[in-house]
C-alpha atoms as an extended CHARMM CRD file, in Angstrom:
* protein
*
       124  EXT
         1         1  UNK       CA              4.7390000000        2.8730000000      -11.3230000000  PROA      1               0.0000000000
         2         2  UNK       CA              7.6860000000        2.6500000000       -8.9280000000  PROA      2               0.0000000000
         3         3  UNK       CA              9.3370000000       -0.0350000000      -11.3890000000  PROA      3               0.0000000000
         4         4  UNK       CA              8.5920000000        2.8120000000      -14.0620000000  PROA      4               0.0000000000
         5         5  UNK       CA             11.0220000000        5.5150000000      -11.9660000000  PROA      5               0.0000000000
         6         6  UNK       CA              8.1210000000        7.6870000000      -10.2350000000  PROA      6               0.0000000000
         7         7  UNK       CA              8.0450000000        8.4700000000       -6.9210000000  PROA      7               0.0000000000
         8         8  UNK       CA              5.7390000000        6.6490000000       -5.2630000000  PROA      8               0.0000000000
         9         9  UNK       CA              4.4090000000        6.3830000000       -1.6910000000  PROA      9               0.0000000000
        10        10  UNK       CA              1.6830000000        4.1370000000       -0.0700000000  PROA      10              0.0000000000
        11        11  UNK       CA             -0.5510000000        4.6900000000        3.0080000000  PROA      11              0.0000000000
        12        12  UNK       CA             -1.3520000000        1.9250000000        5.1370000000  PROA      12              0.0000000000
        13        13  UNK       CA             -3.2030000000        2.2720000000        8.2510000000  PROA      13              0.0000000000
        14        14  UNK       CA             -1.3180000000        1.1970000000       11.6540000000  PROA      14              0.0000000000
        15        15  UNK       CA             -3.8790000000       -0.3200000000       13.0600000000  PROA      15              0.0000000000
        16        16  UNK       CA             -3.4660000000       -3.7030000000       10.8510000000  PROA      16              0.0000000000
        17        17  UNK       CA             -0.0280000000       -4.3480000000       11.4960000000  PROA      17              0.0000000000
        18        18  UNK       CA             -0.1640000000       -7.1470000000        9.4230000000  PROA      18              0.0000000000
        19        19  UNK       CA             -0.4690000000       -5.4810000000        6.1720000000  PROA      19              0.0000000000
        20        20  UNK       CA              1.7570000000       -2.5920000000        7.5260000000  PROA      20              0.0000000000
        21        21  UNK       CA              4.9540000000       -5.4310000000        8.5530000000  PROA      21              0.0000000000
        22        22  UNK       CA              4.0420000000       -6.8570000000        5.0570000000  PROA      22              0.0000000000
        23        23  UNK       CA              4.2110000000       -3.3050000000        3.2880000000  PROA      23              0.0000000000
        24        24  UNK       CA              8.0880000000       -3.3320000000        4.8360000000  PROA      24              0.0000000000
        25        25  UNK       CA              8.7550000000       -6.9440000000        4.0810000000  PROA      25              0.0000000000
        26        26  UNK       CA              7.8910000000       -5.6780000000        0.3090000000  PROA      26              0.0000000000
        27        27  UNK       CA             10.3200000000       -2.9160000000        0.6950000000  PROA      27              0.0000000000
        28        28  UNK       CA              8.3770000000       -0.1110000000        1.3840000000  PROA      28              0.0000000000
        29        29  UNK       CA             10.6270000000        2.1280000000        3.9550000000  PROA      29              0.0000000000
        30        30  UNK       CA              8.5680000000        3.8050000000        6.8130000000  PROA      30              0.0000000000
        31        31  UNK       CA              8.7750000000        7.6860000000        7.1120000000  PROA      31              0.0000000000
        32        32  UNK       CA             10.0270000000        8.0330000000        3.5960000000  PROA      32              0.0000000000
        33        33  UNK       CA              8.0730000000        5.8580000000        1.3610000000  PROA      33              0.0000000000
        34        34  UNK       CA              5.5010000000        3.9440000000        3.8100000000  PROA      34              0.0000000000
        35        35  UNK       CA              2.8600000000        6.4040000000        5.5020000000  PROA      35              0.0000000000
        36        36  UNK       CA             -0.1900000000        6.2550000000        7.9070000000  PROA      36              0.0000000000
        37        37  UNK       CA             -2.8640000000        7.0610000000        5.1490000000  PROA      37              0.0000000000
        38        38  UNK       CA             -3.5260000000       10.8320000000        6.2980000000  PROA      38              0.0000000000
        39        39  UNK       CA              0.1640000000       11.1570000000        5.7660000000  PROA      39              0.0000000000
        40        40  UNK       CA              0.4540000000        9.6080000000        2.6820000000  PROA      40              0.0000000000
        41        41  UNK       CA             -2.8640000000       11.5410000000        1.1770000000  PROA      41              0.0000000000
        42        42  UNK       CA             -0.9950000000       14.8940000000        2.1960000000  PROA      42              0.0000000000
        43        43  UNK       CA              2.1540000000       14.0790000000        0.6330000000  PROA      43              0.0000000000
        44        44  UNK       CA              0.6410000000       12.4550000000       -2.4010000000  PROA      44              0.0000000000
        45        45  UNK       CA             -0.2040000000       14.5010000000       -5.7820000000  PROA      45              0.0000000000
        46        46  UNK       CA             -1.7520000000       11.0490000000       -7.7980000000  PROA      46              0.0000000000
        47        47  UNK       CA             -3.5820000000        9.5790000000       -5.3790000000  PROA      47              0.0000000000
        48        48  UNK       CA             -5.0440000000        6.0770000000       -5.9730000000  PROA      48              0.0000000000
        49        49  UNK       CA             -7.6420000000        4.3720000000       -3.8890000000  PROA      49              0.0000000000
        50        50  UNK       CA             -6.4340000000        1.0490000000       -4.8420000000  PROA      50              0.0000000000
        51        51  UNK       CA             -8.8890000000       -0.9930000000       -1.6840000000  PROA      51              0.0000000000
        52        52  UNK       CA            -12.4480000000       -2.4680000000       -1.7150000000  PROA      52              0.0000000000
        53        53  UNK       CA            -15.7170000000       -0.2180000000       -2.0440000000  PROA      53              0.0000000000
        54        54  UNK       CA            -16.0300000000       -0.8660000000        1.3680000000  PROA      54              0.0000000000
        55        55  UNK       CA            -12.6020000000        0.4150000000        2.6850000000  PROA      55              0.0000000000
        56        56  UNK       CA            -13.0090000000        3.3390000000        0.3710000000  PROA      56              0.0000000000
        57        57  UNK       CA            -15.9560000000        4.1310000000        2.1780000000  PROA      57              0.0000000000
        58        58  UNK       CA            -14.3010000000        3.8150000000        5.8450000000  PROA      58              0.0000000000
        59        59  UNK       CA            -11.2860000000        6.1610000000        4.6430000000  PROA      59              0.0000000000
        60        60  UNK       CA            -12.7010000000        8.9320000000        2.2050000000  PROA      60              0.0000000000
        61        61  UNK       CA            -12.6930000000       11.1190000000        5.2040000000  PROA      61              0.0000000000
        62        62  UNK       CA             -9.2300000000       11.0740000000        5.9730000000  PROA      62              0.0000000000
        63        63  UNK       CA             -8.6240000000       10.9070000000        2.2890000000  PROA      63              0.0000000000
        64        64  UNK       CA            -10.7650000000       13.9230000000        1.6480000000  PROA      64              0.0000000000
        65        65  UNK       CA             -9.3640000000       16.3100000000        3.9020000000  PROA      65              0.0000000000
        66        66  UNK       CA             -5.8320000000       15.5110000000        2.8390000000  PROA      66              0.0000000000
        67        67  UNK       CA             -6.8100000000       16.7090000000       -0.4500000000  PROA      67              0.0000000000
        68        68  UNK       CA             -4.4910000000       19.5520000000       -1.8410000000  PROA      68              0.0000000000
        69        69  UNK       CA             -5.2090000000       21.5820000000       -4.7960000000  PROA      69              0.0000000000
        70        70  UNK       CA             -4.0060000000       20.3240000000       -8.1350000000  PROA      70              0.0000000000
        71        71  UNK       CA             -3.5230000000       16.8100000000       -6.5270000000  PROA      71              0.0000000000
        72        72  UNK       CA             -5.6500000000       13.9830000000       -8.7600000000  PROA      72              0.0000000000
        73        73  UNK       CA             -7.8640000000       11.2040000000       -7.3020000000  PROA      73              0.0000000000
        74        74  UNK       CA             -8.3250000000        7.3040000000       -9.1580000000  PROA      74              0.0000000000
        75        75  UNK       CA            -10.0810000000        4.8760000000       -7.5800000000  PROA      75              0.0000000000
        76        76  UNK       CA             -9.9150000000        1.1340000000       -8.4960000000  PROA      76              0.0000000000
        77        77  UNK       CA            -13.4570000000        0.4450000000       -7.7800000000  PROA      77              0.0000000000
        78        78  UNK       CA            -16.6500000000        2.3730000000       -8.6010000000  PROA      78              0.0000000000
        79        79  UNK       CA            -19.4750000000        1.8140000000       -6.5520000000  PROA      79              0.0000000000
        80        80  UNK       CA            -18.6630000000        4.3430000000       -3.6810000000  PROA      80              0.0000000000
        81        81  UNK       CA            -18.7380000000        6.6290000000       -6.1310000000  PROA      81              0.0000000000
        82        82  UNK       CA            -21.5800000000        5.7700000000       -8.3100000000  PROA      82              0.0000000000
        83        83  UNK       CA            -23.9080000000        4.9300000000       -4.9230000000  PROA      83              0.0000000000
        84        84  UNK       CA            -22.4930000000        8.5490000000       -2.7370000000  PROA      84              0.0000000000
        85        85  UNK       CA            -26.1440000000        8.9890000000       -1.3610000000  PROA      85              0.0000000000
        86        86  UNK       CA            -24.8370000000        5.8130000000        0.4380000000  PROA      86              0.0000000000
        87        87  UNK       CA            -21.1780000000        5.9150000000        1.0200000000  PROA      87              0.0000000000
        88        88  UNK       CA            -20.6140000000        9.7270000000        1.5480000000  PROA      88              0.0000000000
        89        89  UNK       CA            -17.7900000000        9.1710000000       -1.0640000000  PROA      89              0.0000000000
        90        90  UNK       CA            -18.4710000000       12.9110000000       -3.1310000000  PROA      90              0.0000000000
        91        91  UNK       CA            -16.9640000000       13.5790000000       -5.8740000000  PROA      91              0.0000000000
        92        92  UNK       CA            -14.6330000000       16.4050000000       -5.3770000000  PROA      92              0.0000000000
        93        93  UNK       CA            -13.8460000000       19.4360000000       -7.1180000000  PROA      93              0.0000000000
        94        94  UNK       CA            -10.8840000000       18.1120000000       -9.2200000000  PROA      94              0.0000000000
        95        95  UNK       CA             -9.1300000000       15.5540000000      -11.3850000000  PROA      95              0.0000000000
        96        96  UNK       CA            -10.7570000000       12.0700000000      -10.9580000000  PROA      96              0.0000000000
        97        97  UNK       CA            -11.0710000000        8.9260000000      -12.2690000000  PROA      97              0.0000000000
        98        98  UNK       CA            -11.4530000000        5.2640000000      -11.9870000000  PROA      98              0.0000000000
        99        99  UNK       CA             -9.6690000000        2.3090000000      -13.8960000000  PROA      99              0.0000000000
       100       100  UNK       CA            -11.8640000000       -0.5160000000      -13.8080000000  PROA      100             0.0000000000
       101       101  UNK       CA             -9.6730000000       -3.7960000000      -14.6990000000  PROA      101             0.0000000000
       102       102  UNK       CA            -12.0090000000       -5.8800000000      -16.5440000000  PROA      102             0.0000000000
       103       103  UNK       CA            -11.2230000000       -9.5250000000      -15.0620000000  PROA      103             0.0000000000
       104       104  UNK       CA            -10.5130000000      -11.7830000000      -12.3410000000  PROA      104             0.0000000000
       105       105  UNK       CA             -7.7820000000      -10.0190000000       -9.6330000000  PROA      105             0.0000000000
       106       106  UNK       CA             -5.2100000000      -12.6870000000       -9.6100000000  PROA      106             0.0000000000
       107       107  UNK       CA             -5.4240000000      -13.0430000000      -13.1470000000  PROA      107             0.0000000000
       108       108  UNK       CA             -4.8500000000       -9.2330000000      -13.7890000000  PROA      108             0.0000000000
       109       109  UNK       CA             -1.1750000000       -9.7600000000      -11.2890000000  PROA      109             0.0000000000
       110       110  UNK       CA             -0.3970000000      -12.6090000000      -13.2880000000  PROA      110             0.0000000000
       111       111  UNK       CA             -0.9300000000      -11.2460000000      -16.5820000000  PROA      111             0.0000000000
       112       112  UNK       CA              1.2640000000       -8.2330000000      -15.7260000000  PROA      112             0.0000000000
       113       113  UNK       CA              3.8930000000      -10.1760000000      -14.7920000000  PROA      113             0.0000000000
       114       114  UNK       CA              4.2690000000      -11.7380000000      -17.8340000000  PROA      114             0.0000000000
       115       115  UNK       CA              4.4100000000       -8.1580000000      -19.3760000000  PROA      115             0.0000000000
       116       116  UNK       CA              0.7860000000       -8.4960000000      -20.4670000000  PROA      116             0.0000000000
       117       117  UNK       CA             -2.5450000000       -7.0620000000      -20.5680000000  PROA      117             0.0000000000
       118       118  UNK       CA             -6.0620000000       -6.8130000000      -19.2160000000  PROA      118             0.0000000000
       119       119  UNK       CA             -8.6030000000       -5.3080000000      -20.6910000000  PROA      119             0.0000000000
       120       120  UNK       CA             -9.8660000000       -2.0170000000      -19.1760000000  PROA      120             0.0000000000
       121       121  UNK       CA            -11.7240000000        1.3590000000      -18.6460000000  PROA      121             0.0000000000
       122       122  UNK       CA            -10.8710000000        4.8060000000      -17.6480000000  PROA      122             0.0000000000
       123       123  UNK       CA            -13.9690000000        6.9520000000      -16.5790000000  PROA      123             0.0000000000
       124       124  UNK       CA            -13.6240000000       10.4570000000      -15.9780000000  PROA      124             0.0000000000
């Protein structure tokens, strides 16, 4: 999307500075386009949970009360949402979806790097 001209921001928790030093090798510039992930839910209006079923479940919380009206919510996995009774992931009162790639990960980064496709769904 960034590559496309929007204006895009990413959370990253602190607390794995690892993937936060990476986020900055990439690019991503902290306090203007690299956020804790409260910060980044706040300041977001498309927010995408692109991380495992099991990090969604560890983070909806934060996620959730960073919600603003209007804003829209896509996840990249479903289970948290489908098994809620479980996860505590709820689906709020709002725009939401999930874009389930149909394929293997790295094949999905290597496909669109050659400007190509994988197959998918959009559930609303």
């Amino acid at each position: 999307m960034k590559d496309k001209g929007f204006n895009v921001i990413i959370g990253q928790s602190k607390a794995y500075k690892k993937d936060w030093n990476r986020a900055v090798q990439d690019g991503w510039v902290p306090g203007r386009t690299l956020f804790d992930i409260e910060e980044a839910a706040r300041r977001g209006t498309i927010v995408e949970m692109l991380v495992s079923d099991a990090a969604q479940k560890a983070i909806w919380p934060v996620i959730k009360k960073n919600l603003n009206p209007g804003d829209a919510l896509y996840f990249s996995h479903g289970f948290s949402i489908v098994y809620k009774k479980q996860t505590g992931v709820i689906r709020p009162n709002m725009l939401m979806s999930s874009w389930l790639p149909q394929g293997v990960r790295h094949l999905a980064s290597t496909q669109f790097s050659f400007r190509s496709g994988n197959q998918c769904q959009l559930r609303g």
